[in-house]
mmCIF file of C-alpha atoms in Angstrom:
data_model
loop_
_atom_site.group_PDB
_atom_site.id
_atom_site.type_symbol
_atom_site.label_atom_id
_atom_site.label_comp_id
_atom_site.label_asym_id
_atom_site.label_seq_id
_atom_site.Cartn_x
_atom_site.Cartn_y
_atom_site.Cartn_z
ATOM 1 C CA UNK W 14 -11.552 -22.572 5.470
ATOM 2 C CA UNK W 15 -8.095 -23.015 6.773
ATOM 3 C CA UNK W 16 -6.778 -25.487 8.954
ATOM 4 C CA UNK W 17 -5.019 -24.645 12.242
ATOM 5 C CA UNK W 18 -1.404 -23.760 11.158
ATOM 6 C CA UNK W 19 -1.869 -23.736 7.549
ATOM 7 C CA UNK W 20 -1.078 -20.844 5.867
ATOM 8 C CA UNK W 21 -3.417 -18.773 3.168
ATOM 9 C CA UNK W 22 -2.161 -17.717 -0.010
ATOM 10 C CA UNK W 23 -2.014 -14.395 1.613
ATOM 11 C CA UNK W 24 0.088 -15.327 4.569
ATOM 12 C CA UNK W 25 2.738 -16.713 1.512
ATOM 13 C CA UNK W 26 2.379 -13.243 -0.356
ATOM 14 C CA UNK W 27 3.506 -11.568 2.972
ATOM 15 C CA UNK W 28 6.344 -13.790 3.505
ATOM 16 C CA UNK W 29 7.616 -13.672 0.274
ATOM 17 C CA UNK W 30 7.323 -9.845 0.377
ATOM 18 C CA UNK W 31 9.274 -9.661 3.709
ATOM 19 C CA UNK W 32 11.973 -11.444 1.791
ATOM 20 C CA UNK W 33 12.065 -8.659 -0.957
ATOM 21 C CA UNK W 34 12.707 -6.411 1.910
ATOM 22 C CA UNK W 35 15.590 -8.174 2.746
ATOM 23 C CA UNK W 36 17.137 -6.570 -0.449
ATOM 24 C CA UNK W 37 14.206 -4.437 -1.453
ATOM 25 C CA UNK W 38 13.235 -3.962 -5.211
ATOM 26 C CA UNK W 39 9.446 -3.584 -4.436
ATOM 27 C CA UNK W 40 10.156 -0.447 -6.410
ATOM 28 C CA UNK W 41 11.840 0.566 -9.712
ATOM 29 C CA UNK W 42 14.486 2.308 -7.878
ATOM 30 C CA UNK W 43 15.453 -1.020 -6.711
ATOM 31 C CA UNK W 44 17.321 0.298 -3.791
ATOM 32 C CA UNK W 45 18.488 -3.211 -2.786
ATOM 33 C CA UNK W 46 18.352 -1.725 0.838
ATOM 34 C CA UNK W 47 17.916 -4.487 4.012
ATOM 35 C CA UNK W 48 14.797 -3.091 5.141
ATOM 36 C CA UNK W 49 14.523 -5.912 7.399
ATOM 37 C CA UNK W 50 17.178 -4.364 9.531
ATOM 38 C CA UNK W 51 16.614 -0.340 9.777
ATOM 39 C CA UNK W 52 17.967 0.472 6.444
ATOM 40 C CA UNK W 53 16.486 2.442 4.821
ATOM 41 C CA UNK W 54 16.386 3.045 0.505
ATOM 42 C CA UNK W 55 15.175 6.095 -1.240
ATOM 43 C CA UNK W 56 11.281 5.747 0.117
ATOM 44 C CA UNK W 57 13.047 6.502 3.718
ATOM 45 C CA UNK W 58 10.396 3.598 4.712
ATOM 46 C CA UNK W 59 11.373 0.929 6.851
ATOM 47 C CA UNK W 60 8.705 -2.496 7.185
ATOM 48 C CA UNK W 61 5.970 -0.889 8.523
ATOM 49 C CA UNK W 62 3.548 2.047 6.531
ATOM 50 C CA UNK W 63 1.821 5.004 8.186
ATOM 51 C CA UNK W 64 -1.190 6.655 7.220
ATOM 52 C CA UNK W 65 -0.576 10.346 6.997
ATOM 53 C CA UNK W 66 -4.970 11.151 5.998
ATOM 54 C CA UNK W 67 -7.822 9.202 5.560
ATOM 55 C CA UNK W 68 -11.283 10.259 3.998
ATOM 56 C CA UNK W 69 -13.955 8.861 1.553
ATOM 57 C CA UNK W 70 -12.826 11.060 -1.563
ATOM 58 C CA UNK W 71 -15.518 11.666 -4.315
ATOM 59 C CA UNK W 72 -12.605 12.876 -6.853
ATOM 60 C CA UNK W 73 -11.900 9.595 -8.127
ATOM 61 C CA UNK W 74 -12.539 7.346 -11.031
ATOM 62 C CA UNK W 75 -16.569 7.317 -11.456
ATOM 63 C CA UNK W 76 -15.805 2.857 -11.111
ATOM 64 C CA UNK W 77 -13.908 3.177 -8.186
ATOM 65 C CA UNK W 78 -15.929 6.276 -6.455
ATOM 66 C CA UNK W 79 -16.746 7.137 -3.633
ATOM 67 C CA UNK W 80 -12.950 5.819 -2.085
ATOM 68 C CA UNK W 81 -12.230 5.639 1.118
ATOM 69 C CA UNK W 82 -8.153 6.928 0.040
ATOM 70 C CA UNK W 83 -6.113 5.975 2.579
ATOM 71 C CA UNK W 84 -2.747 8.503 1.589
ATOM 72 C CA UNK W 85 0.370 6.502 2.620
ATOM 73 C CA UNK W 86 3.678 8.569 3.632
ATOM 74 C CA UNK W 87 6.824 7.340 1.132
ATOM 75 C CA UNK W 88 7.254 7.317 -2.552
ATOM 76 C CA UNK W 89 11.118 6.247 -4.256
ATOM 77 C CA UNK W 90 10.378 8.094 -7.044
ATOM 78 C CA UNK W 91 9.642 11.689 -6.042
ATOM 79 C CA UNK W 92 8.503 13.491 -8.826
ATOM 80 C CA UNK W 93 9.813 17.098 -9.472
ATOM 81 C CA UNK W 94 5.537 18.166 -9.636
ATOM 82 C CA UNK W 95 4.251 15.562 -7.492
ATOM 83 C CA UNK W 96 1.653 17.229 -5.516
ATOM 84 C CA UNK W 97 2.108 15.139 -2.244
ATOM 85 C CA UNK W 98 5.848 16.002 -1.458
ATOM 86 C CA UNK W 99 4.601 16.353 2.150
ATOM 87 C CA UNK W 100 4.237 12.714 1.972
ATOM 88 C CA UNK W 101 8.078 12.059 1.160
ATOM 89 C CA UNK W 102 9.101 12.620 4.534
ATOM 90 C CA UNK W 103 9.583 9.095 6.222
ATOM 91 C CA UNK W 104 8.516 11.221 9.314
ATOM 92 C CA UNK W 105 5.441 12.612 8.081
ATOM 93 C CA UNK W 106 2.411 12.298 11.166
ATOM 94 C CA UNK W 107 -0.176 9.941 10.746
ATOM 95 C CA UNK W 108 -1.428 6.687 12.514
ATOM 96 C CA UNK W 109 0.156 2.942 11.880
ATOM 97 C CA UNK W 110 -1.629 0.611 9.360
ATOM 98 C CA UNK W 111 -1.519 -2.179 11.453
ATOM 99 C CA UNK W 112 -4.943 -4.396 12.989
ATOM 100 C CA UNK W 113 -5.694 -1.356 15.238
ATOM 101 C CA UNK W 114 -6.336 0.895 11.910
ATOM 102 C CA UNK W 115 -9.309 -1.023 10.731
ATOM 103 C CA UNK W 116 -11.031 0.642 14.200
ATOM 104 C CA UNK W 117 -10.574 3.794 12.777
ATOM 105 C CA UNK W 118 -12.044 3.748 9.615
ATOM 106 C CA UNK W 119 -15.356 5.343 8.067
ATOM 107 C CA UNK W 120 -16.957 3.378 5.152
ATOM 108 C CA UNK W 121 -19.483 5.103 4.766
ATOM 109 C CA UNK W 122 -20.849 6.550 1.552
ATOM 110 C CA UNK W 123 -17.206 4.350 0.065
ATOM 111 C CA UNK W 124 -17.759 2.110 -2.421
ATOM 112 C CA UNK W 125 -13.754 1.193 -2.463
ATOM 113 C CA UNK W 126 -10.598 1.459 -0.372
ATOM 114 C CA UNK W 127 -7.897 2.902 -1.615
ATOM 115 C CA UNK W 128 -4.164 2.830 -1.740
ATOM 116 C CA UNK W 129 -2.322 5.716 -2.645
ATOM 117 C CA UNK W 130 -0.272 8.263 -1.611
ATOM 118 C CA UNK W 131 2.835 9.019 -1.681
ATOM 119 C CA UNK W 132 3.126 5.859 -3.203
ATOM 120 C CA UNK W 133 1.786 2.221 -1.898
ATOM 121 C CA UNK W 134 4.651 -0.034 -3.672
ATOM 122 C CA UNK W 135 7.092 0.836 -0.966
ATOM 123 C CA UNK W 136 4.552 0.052 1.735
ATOM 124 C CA UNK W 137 3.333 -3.308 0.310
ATOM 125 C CA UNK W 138 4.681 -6.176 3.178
ATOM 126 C CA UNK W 139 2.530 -3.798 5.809
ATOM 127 C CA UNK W 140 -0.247 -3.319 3.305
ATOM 128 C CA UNK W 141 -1.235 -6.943 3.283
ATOM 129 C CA UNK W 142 -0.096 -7.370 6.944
ATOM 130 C CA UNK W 143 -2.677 -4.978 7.175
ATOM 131 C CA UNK W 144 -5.187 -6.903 4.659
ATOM 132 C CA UNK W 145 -5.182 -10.011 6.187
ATOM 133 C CA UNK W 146 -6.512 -8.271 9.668
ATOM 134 C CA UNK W 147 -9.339 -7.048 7.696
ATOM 135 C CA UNK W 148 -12.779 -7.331 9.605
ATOM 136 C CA UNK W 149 -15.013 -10.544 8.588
ATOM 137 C CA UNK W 150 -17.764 -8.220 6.675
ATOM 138 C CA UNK W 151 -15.386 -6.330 4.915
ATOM 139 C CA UNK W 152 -17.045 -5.934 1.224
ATOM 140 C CA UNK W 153 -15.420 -2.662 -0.406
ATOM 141 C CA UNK W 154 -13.167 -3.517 -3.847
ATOM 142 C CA UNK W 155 -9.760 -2.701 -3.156
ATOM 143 C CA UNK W 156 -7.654 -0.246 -5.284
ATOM 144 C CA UNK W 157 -3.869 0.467 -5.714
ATOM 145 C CA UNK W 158 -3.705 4.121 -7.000
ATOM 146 C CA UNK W 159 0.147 4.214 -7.399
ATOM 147 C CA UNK W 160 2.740 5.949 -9.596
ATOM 148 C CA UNK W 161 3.191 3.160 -12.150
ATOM 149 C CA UNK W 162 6.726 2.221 -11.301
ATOM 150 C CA UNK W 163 6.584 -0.839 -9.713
ATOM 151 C CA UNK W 164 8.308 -4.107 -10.182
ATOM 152 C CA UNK W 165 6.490 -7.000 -12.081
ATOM 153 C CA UNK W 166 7.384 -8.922 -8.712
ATOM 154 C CA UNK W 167 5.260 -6.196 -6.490
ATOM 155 C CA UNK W 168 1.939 -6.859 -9.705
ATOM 156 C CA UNK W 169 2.471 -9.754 -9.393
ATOM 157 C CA UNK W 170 2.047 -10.247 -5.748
ATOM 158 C CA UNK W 171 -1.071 -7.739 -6.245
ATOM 159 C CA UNK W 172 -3.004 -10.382 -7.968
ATOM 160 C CA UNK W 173 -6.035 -11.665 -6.123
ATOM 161 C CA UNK W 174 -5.720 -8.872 -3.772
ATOM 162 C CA UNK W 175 -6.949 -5.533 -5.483
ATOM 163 C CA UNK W 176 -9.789 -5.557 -7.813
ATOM 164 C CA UNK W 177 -8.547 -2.187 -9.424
ATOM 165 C CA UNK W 178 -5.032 -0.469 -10.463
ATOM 166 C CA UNK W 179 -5.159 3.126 -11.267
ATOM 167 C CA UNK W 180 -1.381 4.057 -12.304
ATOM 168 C CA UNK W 181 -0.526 7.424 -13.064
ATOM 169 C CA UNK W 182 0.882 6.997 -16.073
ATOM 170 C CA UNK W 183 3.037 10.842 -16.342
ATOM 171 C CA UNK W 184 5.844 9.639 -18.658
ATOM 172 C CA UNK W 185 5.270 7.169 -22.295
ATOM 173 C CA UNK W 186 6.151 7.145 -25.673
#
């Protein structure tokens, strides 16, 4: 248990990830982009994530399924067959991930919660923002279902906060 005013190891994960924004490289594309301020890098995202759909998805990974996929709008690398383009567009409809979010979602039937999209990298400061508001029962494994491209900053501030990465791994030797 935390004293008043002391900060979690999560609280220092956000605030060093708000500092990445300041010149953001949470991605490979390292845009180097103040996000802090408006600008805005390849994603088109700025510091806070939408959520364009939400549903408990039985198409994943039998460890990981039933998810509850939470399909975030913004992705730097944009893949000529990506099947989400719609999810590109920094204006794409959906509802804020902020405290309010955790209101609106259905856990039933999910054994895990998780991140994809689009692409969560890019969304990652509102992501544990989001995290840290997250309801004292909360019990499903958390999993970060991105394109692989990340920086070993963005892993690294991963660790101790999802249980499960599932990269799609589209290019190798």
């Amino acid at each position: 248990r935390r004293s008043r005013g002391e900060a979690s190891l999560l609280d220092v994960k956000i605030e060093i990830t708000k500092r990445i924004l300041r010149s953001c490289r949470l991605c490979g594309r390292q845009c180097g982009v103040d996000r802090l301020v408006g600008e805005r890098g390849i994603c088109g995202l700025g510091t806070e994530a939408v959520v364009a759909e939400h549903f408990v998805h039985i198409g994943e990974e039998p460890p990981i399924n039933p998810s509850l996929d939470l399909f975030l709008v913004g992705c730097g690398l944009r893949c000529s067959y990506c099947n989400r383009k719609d999810l590109w567009d920094p204006d794409c409809p959906g509802e804020p991930l902020n405290a309010d979010f955790w209101k609106l979602l259905d856990t039933r039937g999910a054994r895990s919660m998780s991140f994809v999209g689009g692409n969560p990298d890019e969304s990652l400061y509102a992501i544990l923002r989001f995290l840290r508001c997250a309801p004292g029962d909360w019990a499903l494994s958390v999993v970060w279902n991105c394109n692989g491209y990340a920086m070993p900053d963005t892993v690294k501030l991963l660790e101790g906060v999802v249980d499960t990465f599932v990269p799609d791994a589209k290019f190798g030797n």
